[in-house]
Amino acid sequence: MHFPSSDGTQPKIWLDKCHYYFSIYSIPKSLWVEAATMHLERNAAKWWQTYKLTHTAVTWQQFSADVQE
């Protein structure tokens, strides 16, 4: 099963798919941001490149909220 990718559209649906993936494969919560951001594409990947310059030690809760803004 492939990890869901995101181009920045429909963030709530993408985050739900991420949760299903994390649950199915028992991914530790400490790795959720790293796992998810590896699968960002196009504008979402560009957003992440800028975002991580000013946000360190990002939690999944913070990341999820910011992705949806």
PDB file of C-alpha atoms in Angstrom:
ATOM      1  CA  MET A   1       0.000   0.000   0.000  1.00  0.00           C
ATOM      2  CA  HIS A   2       1.437   3.353  -1.041  1.00  0.00           C
ATOM      3  CA  PHE A   3       1.546   6.334   1.278  1.00  0.00           C
ATOM      4  CA  PRO A   4      -0.909   9.049   0.145  1.00  0.00           C
ATOM      5  CA  SER A   5       0.692  11.997  -1.591  1.00  0.00           C
ATOM      6  CA  SER A   6      -0.531  15.588  -1.512  1.00  0.00           C
ATOM      7  CA  ASP A   7      -0.191  18.546  -3.837  1.00  0.00           C
ATOM      8  CA  GLY A   8      -1.814  20.818  -1.263  1.00  0.00           C
ATOM      9  CA  THR A   9      -5.402  20.397  -2.390  1.00  0.00           C
ATOM     10  CA  GLN A  10      -7.958  18.750  -0.087  1.00  0.00           C
ATOM     11  CA  PRO A  11      -5.734  18.750   3.019  1.00  0.00           C
ATOM     12  CA  LYS A  12      -8.370  17.280   5.366  1.00  0.00           C
ATOM     13  CA  ILE A  13      -8.853  14.253   3.129  1.00  0.00           C
ATOM     14  CA  TRP A  14      -5.083  13.794   2.822  1.00  0.00           C
ATOM     15  CA  LEU A  15      -4.605  14.017   6.606  1.00  0.00           C
ATOM     16  CA  ASP A  16      -7.334  11.392   7.129  1.00  0.00           C
ATOM     17  CA  LYS A  17      -5.583   9.088   4.668  1.00  0.00           C
ATOM     18  CA  CYS A  18      -2.305   9.652   6.525  1.00  0.00           C
ATOM     19  CA  HIS A  19      -3.976   8.610   9.793  1.00  0.00           C
ATOM     20  CA  TYR A  20      -5.257   5.409   8.200  1.00  0.00           C
ATOM     21  CA  TYR A  21      -1.787   4.618   6.871  1.00  0.00           C
ATOM     22  CA  PHE A  22      -0.132   5.324  10.237  1.00  0.00           C
ATOM     23  CA  SER A  23      -2.656   3.076  11.960  1.00  0.00           C
ATOM     24  CA  ILE A  24      -2.395   0.194   9.480  1.00  0.00           C
ATOM     25  CA  TYR A  25       1.414   0.169   9.585  1.00  0.00           C
ATOM     26  CA  SER A  26       1.778   1.094  13.284  1.00  0.00           C
ATOM     27  CA  ILE A  27       3.970   4.104  12.519  1.00  0.00           C
ATOM     28  CA  PRO A  28       5.157   5.773  15.747  1.00  0.00           C
ATOM     29  CA  LYS A  29       3.649   9.230  16.203  1.00  0.00           C
ATOM     30  CA  SER A  30       7.148  10.706  16.504  1.00  0.00           C
ATOM     31  CA  LEU A  31       7.669   9.914  12.789  1.00  0.00           C
ATOM     32  CA  TRP A  32       4.348  11.147  11.400  1.00  0.00           C
ATOM     33  CA  VAL A  33       5.547  14.571  10.245  1.00  0.00           C
ATOM     34  CA  GLU A  34       8.658  13.146   8.601  1.00  0.00           C
ATOM     35  CA  ALA A  35       6.716  10.372   6.885  1.00  0.00           C
ATOM     36  CA  ALA A  36       4.019  12.720   5.614  1.00  0.00           C
ATOM     37  CA  THR A  37       6.313  15.470   4.367  1.00  0.00           C
ATOM     38  CA  MET A  38       8.270  13.009   2.230  1.00  0.00           C
ATOM     39  CA  HIS A  39       5.103  12.668   0.149  1.00  0.00           C
ATOM     40  CA  LEU A  40       4.319  16.315  -0.504  1.00  0.00           C
ATOM     41  CA  GLU A  41       4.339  17.305  -4.164  1.00  0.00           C
ATOM     42  CA  ARG A  42       4.359  20.487  -6.241  1.00  0.00           C
ATOM     43  CA  ASN A  43       3.041  23.513  -4.299  1.00  0.00           C
ATOM     44  CA  ALA A  44       2.765  21.519  -1.083  1.00  0.00           C
ATOM     45  CA  ALA A  45       6.455  20.573  -1.297  1.00  0.00           C
ATOM     46  CA  LYS A  46       7.392  24.210  -1.906  1.00  0.00           C
ATOM     47  CA  TRP A  47       5.301  25.251   1.087  1.00  0.00           C
ATOM     48  CA  TRP A  48       7.088  22.677   3.275  1.00  0.00           C
ATOM     49  CA  GLN A  49      10.537  23.895   2.174  1.00  0.00           C
ATOM     50  CA  THR A  50       9.684  27.408   3.374  1.00  0.00           C
ATOM     51  CA  TYR A  51       7.732  26.300   6.452  1.00  0.00           C
ATOM     52  CA  LYS A  52      10.509  24.164   7.918  1.00  0.00           C
ATOM     53  CA  LEU A  53      12.954  27.076   7.818  1.00  0.00           C
ATOM     54  CA  THR A  54      10.971  28.889  10.507  1.00  0.00           C
ATOM     55  CA  HIS A  55       9.382  25.952  12.361  1.00  0.00           C
ATOM     56  CA  THR A  56      11.576  23.473  14.210  1.00  0.00           C
ATOM     57  CA  ALA A  57      10.492  20.345  16.072  1.00  0.00           C
ATOM     58  CA  VAL A  58       7.029  20.465  14.508  1.00  0.00           C
ATOM     59  CA  THR A  59       4.412  18.240  16.144  1.00  0.00           C
ATOM     60  CA  TRP A  60       1.772  16.406  14.135  1.00  0.00           C
ATOM     61  CA  GLN A  61      -0.917  18.524  15.784  1.00  0.00           C
ATOM     62  CA  GLN A  62       0.789  21.773  14.737  1.00  0.00           C
ATOM     63  CA  PHE A  63       1.592  20.457  11.269  1.00  0.00           C
ATOM     64  CA  SER A  64      -1.986  19.287  10.699  1.00  0.00           C
ATOM     65  CA  ALA A  65      -3.417  22.622  11.761  1.00  0.00           C
ATOM     66  CA  ASP A  66      -1.003  24.588   9.587  1.00  0.00           C
ATOM     67  CA  VAL A  67      -1.557  22.364   6.540  1.00  0.00           C
ATOM     68  CA  GLN A  68      -5.277  23.085   6.737  1.00  0.00           C
ATOM     69  CA  GLU A  69      -4.832  26.873   6.850  1.00  0.00           C
TER      70      GLU A  69
END
